[in-house]
Tab-separated table of C-alpha atoms in Angstrom:
chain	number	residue	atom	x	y	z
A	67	UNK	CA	163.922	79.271	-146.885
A	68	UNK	CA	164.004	80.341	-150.529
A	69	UNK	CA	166.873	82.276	-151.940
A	70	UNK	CA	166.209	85.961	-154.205
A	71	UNK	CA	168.861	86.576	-156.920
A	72	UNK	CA	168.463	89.538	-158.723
A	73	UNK	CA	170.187	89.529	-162.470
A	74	UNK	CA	171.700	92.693	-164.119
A	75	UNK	CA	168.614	94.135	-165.725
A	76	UNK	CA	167.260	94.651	-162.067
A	77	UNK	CA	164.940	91.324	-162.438
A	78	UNK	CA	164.158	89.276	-159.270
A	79	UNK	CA	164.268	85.322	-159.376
A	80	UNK	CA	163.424	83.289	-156.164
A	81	UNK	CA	165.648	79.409	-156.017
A	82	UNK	CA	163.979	77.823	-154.247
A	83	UNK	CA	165.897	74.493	-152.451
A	84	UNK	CA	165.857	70.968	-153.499
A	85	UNK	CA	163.139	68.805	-151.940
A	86	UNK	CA	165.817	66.047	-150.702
A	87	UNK	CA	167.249	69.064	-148.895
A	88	UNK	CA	163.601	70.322	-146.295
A	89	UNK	CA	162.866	69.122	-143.191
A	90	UNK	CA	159.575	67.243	-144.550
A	91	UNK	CA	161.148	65.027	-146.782
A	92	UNK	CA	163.457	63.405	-144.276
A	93	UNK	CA	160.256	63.127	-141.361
A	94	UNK	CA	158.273	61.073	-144.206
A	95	UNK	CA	161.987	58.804	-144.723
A	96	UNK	CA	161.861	57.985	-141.092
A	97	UNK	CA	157.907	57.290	-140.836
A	98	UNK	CA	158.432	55.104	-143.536
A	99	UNK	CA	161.336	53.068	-142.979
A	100	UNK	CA	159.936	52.866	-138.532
A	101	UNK	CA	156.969	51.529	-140.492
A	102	UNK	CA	158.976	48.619	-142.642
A	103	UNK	CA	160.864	48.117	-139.553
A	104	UNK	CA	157.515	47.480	-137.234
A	105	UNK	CA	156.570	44.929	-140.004
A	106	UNK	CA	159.844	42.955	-140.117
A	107	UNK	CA	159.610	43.156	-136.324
A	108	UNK	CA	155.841	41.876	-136.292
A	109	UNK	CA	156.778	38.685	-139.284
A	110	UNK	CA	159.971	37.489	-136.606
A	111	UNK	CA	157.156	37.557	-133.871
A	112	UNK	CA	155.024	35.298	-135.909
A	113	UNK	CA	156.978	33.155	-137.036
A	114	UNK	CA	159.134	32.373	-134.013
A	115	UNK	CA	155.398	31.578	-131.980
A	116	UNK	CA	154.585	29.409	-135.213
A	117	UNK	CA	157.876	27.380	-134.443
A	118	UNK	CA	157.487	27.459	-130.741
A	119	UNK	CA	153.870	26.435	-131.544
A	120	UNK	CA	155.459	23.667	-134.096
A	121	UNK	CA	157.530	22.057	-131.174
A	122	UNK	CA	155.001	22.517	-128.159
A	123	UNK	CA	152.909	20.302	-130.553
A	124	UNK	CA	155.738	17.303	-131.468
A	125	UNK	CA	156.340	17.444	-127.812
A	126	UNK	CA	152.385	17.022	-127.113
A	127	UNK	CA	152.275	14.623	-129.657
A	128	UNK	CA	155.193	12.657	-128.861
A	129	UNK	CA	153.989	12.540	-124.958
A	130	UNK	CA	150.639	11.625	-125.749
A	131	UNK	CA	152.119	8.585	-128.103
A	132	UNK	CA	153.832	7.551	-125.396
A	133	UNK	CA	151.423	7.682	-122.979
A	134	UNK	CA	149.399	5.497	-125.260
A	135	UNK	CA	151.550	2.688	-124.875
A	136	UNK	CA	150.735	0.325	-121.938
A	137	UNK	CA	153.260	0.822	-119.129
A	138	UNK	CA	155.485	-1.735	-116.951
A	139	UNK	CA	153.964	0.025	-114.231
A	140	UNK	CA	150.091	-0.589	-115.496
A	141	UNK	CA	151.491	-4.421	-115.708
A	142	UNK	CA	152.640	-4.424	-112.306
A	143	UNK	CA	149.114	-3.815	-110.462
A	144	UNK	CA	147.298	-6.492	-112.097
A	145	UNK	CA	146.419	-8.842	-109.380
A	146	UNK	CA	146.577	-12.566	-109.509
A	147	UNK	CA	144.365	-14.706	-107.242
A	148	UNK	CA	141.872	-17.461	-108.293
A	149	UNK	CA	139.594	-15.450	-105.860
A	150	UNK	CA	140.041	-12.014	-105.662
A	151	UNK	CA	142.299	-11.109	-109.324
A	152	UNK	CA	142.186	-8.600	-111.466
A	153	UNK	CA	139.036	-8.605	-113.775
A	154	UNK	CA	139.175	-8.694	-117.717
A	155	UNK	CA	137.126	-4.881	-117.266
A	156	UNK	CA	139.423	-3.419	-114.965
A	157	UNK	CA	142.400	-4.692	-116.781
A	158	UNK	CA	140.799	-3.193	-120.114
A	159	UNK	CA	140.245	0.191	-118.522
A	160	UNK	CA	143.712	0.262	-116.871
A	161	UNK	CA	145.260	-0.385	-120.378
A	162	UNK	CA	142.722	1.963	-122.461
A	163	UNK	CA	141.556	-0.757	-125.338
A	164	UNK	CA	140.546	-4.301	-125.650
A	165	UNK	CA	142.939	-7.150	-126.205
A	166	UNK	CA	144.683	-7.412	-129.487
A	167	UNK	CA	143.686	-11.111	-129.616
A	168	UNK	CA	142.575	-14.063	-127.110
A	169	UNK	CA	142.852	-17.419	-127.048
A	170	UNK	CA	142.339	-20.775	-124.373
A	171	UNK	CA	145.191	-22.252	-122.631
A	172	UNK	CA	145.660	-24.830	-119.927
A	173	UNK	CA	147.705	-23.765	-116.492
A	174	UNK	CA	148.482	-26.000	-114.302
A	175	UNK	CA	145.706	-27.835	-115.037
A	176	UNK	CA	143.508	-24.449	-114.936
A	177	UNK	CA	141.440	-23.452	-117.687
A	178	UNK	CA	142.553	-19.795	-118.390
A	179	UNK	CA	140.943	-17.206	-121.338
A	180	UNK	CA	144.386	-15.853	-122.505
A	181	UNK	CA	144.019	-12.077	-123.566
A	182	UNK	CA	146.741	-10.443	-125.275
A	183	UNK	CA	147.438	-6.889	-125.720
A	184	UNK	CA	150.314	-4.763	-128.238
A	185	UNK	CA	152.016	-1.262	-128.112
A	186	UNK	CA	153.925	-1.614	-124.662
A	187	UNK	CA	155.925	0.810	-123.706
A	188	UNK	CA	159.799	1.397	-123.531
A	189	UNK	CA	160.034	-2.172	-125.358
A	190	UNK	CA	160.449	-3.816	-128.542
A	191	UNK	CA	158.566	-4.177	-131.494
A	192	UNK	CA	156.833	-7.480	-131.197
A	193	UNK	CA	156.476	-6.920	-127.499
A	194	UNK	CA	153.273	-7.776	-125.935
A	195	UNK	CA	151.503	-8.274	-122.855
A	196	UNK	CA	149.390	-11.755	-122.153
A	197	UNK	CA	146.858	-12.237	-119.071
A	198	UNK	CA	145.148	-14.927	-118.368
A	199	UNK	CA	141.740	-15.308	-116.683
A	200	UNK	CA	140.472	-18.688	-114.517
A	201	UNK	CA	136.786	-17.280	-113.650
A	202	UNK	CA	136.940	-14.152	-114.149
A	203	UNK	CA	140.069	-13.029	-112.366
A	204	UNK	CA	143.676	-12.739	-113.286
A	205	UNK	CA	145.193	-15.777	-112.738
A	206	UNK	CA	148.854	-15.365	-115.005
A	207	UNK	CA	150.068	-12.625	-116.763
A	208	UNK	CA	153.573	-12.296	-119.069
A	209	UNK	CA	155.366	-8.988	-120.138
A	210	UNK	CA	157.860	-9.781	-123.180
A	211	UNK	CA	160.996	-7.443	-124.678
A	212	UNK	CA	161.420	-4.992	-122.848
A	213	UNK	CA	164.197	-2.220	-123.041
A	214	UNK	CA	167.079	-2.375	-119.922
A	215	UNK	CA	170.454	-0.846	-120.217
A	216	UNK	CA	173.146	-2.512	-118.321
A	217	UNK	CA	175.942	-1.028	-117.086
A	218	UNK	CA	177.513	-4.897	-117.194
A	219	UNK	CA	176.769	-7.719	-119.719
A	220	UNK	CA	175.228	-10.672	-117.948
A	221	UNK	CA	177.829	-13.799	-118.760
A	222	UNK	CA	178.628	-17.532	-117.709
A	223	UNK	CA	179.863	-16.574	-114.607
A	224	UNK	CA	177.213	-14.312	-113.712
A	225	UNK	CA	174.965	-16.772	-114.114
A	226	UNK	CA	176.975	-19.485	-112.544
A	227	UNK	CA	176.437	-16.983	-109.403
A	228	UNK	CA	172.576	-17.388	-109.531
A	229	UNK	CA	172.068	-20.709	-106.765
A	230	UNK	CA	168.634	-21.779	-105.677
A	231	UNK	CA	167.580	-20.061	-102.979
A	232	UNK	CA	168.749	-16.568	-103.251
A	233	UNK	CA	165.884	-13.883	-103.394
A	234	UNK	CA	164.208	-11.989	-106.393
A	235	UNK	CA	166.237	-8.674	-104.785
A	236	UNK	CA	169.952	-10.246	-104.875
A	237	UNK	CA	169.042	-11.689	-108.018
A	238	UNK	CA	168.451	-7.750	-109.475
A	239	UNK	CA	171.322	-6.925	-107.812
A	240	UNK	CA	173.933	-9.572	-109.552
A	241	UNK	CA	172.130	-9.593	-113.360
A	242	UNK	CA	169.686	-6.737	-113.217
A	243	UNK	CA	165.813	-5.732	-114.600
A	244	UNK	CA	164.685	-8.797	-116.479
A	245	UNK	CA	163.989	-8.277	-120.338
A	246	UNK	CA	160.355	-10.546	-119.968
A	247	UNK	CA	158.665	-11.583	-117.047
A	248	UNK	CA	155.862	-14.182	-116.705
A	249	UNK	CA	154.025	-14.646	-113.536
A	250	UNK	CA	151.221	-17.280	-112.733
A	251	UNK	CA	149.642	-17.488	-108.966
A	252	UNK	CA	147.050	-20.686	-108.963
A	253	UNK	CA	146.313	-23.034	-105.926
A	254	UNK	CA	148.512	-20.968	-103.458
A	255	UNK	CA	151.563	-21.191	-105.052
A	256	UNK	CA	153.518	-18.323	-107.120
A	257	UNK	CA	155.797	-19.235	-109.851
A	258	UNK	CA	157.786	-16.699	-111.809
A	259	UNK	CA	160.505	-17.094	-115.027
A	260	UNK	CA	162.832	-13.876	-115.655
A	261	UNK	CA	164.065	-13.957	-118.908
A	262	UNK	CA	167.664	-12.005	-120.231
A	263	UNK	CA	167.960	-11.500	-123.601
A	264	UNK	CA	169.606	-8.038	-123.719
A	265	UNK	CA	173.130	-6.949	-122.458
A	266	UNK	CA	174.188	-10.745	-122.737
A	267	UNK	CA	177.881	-12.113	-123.624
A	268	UNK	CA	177.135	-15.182	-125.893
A	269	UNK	CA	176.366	-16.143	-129.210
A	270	UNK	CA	173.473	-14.679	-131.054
A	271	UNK	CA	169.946	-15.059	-129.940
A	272	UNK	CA	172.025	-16.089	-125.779
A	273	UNK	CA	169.700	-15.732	-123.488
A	274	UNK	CA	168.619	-17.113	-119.670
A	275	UNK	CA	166.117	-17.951	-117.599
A	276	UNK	CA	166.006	-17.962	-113.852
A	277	UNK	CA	163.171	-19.442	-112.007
A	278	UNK	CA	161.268	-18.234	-108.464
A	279	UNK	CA	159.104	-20.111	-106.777
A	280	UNK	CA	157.275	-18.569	-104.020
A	281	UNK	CA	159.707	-15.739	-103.991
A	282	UNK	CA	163.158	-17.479	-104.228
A	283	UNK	CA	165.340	-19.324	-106.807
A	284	UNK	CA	163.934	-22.953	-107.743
A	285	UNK	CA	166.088	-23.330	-110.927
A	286	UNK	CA	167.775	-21.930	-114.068
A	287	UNK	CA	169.181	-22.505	-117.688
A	288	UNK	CA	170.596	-20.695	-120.343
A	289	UNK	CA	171.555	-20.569	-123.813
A	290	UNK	CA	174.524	-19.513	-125.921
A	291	UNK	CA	176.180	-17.855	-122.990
A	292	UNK	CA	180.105	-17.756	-122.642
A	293	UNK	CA	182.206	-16.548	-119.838
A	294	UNK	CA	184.740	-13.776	-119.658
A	295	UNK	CA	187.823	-13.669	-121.573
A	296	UNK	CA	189.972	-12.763	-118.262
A	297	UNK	CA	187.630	-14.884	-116.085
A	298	UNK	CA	189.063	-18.055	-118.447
A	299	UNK	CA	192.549	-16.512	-117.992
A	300	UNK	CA	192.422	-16.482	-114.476
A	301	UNK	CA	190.784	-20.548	-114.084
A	302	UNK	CA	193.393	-21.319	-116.936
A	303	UNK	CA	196.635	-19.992	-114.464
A	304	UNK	CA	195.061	-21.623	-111.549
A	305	UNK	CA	194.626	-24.653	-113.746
A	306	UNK	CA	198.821	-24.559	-114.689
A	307	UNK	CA	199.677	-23.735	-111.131
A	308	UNK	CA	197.380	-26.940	-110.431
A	309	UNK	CA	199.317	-29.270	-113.049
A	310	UNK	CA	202.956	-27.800	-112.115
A	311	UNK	CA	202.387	-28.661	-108.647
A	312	UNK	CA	200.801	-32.329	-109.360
A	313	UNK	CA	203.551	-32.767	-111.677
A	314	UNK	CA	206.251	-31.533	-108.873
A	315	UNK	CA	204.682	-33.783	-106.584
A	316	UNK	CA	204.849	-36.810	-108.862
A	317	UNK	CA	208.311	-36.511	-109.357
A	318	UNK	CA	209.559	-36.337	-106.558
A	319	UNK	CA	207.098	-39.357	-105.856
A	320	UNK	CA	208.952	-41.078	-108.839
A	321	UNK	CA	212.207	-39.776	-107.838
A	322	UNK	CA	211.671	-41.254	-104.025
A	323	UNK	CA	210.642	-44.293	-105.182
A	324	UNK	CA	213.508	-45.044	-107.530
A	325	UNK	CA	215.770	-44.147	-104.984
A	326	UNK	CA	213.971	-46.926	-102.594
A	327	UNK	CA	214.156	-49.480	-105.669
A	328	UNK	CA	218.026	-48.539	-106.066
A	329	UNK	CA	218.759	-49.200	-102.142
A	330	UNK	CA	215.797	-52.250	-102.571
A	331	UNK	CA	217.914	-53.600	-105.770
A	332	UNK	CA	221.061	-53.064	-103.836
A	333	UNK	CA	219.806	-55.067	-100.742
A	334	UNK	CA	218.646	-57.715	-102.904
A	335	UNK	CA	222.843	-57.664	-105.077
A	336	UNK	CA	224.433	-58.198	-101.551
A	337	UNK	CA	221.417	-60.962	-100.543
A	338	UNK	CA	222.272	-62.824	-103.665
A	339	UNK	CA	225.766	-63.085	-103.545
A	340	UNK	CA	226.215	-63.712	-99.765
A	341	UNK	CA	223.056	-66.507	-100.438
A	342	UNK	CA	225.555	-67.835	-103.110
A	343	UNK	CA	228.511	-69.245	-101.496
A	344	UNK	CA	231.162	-71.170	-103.822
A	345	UNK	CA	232.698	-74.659	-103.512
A	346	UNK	CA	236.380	-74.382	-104.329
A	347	UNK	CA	237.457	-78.179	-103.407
A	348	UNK	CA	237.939	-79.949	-106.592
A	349	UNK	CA	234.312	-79.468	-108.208
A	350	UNK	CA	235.362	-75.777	-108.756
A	351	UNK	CA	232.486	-72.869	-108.628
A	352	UNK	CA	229.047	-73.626	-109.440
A	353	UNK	CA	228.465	-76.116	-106.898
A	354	UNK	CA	225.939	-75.281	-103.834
A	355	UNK	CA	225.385	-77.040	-100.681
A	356	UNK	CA	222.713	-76.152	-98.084
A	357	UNK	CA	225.259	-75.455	-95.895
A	358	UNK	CA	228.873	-74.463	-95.810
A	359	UNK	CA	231.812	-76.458	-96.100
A	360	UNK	CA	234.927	-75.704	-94.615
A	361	UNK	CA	235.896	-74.937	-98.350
A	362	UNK	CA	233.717	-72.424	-99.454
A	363	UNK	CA	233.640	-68.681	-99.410
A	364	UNK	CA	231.143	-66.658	-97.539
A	365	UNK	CA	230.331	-63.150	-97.293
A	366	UNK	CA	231.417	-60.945	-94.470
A	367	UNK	CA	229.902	-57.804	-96.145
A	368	UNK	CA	231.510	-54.962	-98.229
A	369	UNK	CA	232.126	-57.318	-100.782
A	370	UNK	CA	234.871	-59.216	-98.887
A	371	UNK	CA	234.662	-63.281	-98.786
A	372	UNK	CA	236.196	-65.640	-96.149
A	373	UNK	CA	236.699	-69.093	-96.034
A	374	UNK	CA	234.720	-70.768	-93.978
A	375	UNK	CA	236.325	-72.971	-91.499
A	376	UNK	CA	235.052	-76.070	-89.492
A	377	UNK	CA	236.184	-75.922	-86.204
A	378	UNK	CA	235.273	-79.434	-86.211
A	379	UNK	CA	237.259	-80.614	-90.168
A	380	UNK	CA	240.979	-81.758	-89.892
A	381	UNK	CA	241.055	-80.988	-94.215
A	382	UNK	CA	242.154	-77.550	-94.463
A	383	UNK	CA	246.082	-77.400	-95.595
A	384	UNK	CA	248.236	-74.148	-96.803
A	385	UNK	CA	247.349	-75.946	-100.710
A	386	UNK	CA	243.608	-75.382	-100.016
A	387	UNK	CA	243.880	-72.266	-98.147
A	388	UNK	CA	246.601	-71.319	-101.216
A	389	UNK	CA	244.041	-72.495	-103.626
A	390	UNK	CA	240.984	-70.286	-102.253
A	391	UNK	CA	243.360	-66.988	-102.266
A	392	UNK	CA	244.345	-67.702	-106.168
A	393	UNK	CA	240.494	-68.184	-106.832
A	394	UNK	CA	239.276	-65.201	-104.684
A	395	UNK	CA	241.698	-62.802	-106.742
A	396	UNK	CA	240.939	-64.149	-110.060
A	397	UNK	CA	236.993	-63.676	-109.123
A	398	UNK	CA	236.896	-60.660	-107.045
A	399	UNK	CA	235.310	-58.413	-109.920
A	400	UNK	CA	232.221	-60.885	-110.500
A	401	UNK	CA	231.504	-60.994	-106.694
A	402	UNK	CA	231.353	-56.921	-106.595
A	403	UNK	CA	229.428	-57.052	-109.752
């Protein structure tokens, strides 16, 4: 509402207010900043549907790629069978493109027409898929580096564990998914390799094979594998434990034996000297006879020597029987010896 002011000459001015100051100018401020707001509003919109649009895309994209690469599972229904196999068309269709290349190859004496297909799923780089056709039907087919995680690495002893015999299932359930399979089914008879190249304890490029026929183990080999450091521990305690105890046994063995050759050498000490009687009579020692005279000494055991008399010889006087005394005691010490 305008203001009058009248001045002191009686004149009559009308202020009027300041336009930041009416009602209109502060409606039009809010119209126009609701309207900036609408339009920062509207550009968040669009460009949070442009990134959600961005992602459902890279998502699309990614699933599609991945869909595009031929699946384990896809390898799993081929059938083999000299009669009734898989076809090249049906295999073709399954897969969604022709074979990456083809070749000829020899089976078991079987012609086959090997085709060979790229871009396999969940696997490596250079992995590929092979099938080969006697006829017109799947008669062999090979899947090669494909992508397992194990929660174990596959070592020496692991694979030491593998015996002919033992079905395709325990075989998962000691070493796990196989990293290549190749599978051929001609005249009857089934024959499979699994090959391990991933999640393996050995040298660079370790790897093994185990081989099925007709559904169980038929043989196996390996390369660059090594055991486990605490598996060696253990055989190498068992192994000292081993050589303590064949070494305890040999000496006491040794120990036994001496002690028989002591009592043996002993035997044979109081053999010899009680085999070794003395003639005393005028020859002096050194002089045997076949039998004793009724001058020598012979043993009575514990290293004690008697004359022997004749009951039958009138010759033995105190002199002699003096004699032999004097010669005992001067010789005791070589007889005990």
């Amino acid at each position: 509402m305008s203001k009058k002011i009248e001045d002191e000459n009686g004149n009559v001015y009308v202020q009027k207010k300041p336009f930041y100051k009416r009602v209109w100018f502060w409606i039009v401020v809010i119209i126009i900043l609701g309207g900036i707001g609408s339009q920062i509003g509207s550009s968040d919109t669009s460009t949070g549907n442009n990134k959600s649009d961005t992602a459902s895309k890279a998502i699309n994209s990614s699933s599609s790629k991945k869909a595009s690469g031929i699946t384990k599972s896809k390898f799993d229904q081929i059938k083999l069978s000299e009669t009734d196999g898989t076809s090249l068309s049906d295999v073709e269709k399954s897969f969604g493109k022709k074979p990456s290349s083809t070749s000829t190859d020899t089976i078991q004496d079987v012609k086959t027409d090997m085709n060979t297909w790229t871009g396999v799923a969940n696997a490596g780089l250079g992995s590929t898929i092979a099938v080969g056709f006697s006829n017109g039907h799947a008669v062999s087919k090979a899947i090669s580096e494909l992508k397992v995680n194990r929660s174990e690495k596959i070592d020496l002893n692991k694979f030491n564990s593998i015996t002919n015999g033992m079905s395709a299932d325990d075989v998962k359930k000691s070493l796990g998914e196989p990293n290549g399979l190749s599978i051929t089914s001609i005249a009857g008879t089934s024959a499979e390799d699994w090959t391990y190249s991933s999640g393996v304890k050995g040298d660079m490029g370790a790897n093994c094979i185990i081989t099925f026929q007709d559904g169980v183990v038929s043989g196996k080999s390996q390369t660059g594998l090594k055991a486990d450091s605490s598996s060696k521990h253990d055989e190498s305690s068992e192994s000292v434990s081993e050589t303590q105890s064949s070494a305890s046994t040999t000496t006491q063995a040794t120990t036994n034996s001496n002690s028989q050759t002591n009592v043996q050498n002993k035997s044979q000490s109081q053999t010899t000297v009680s085999n070794s009687p003395k003639k005393i009579n005028g020859a002096g020692p050194g002089t045997t006879s076949s039998e004793p005279k009724d001058t020598d000494m012979v043993s009575i055991g514990n290293g004690s020597y008697s004359q022997y008399n004749d009951p039958n010889s009138q010759t033995d006087t105190p002199k002699e029987e003096h004699d032999l005394e004097e010669y005992v005691k001067a010789h005791q010490n070589d007889y005990n010896d």
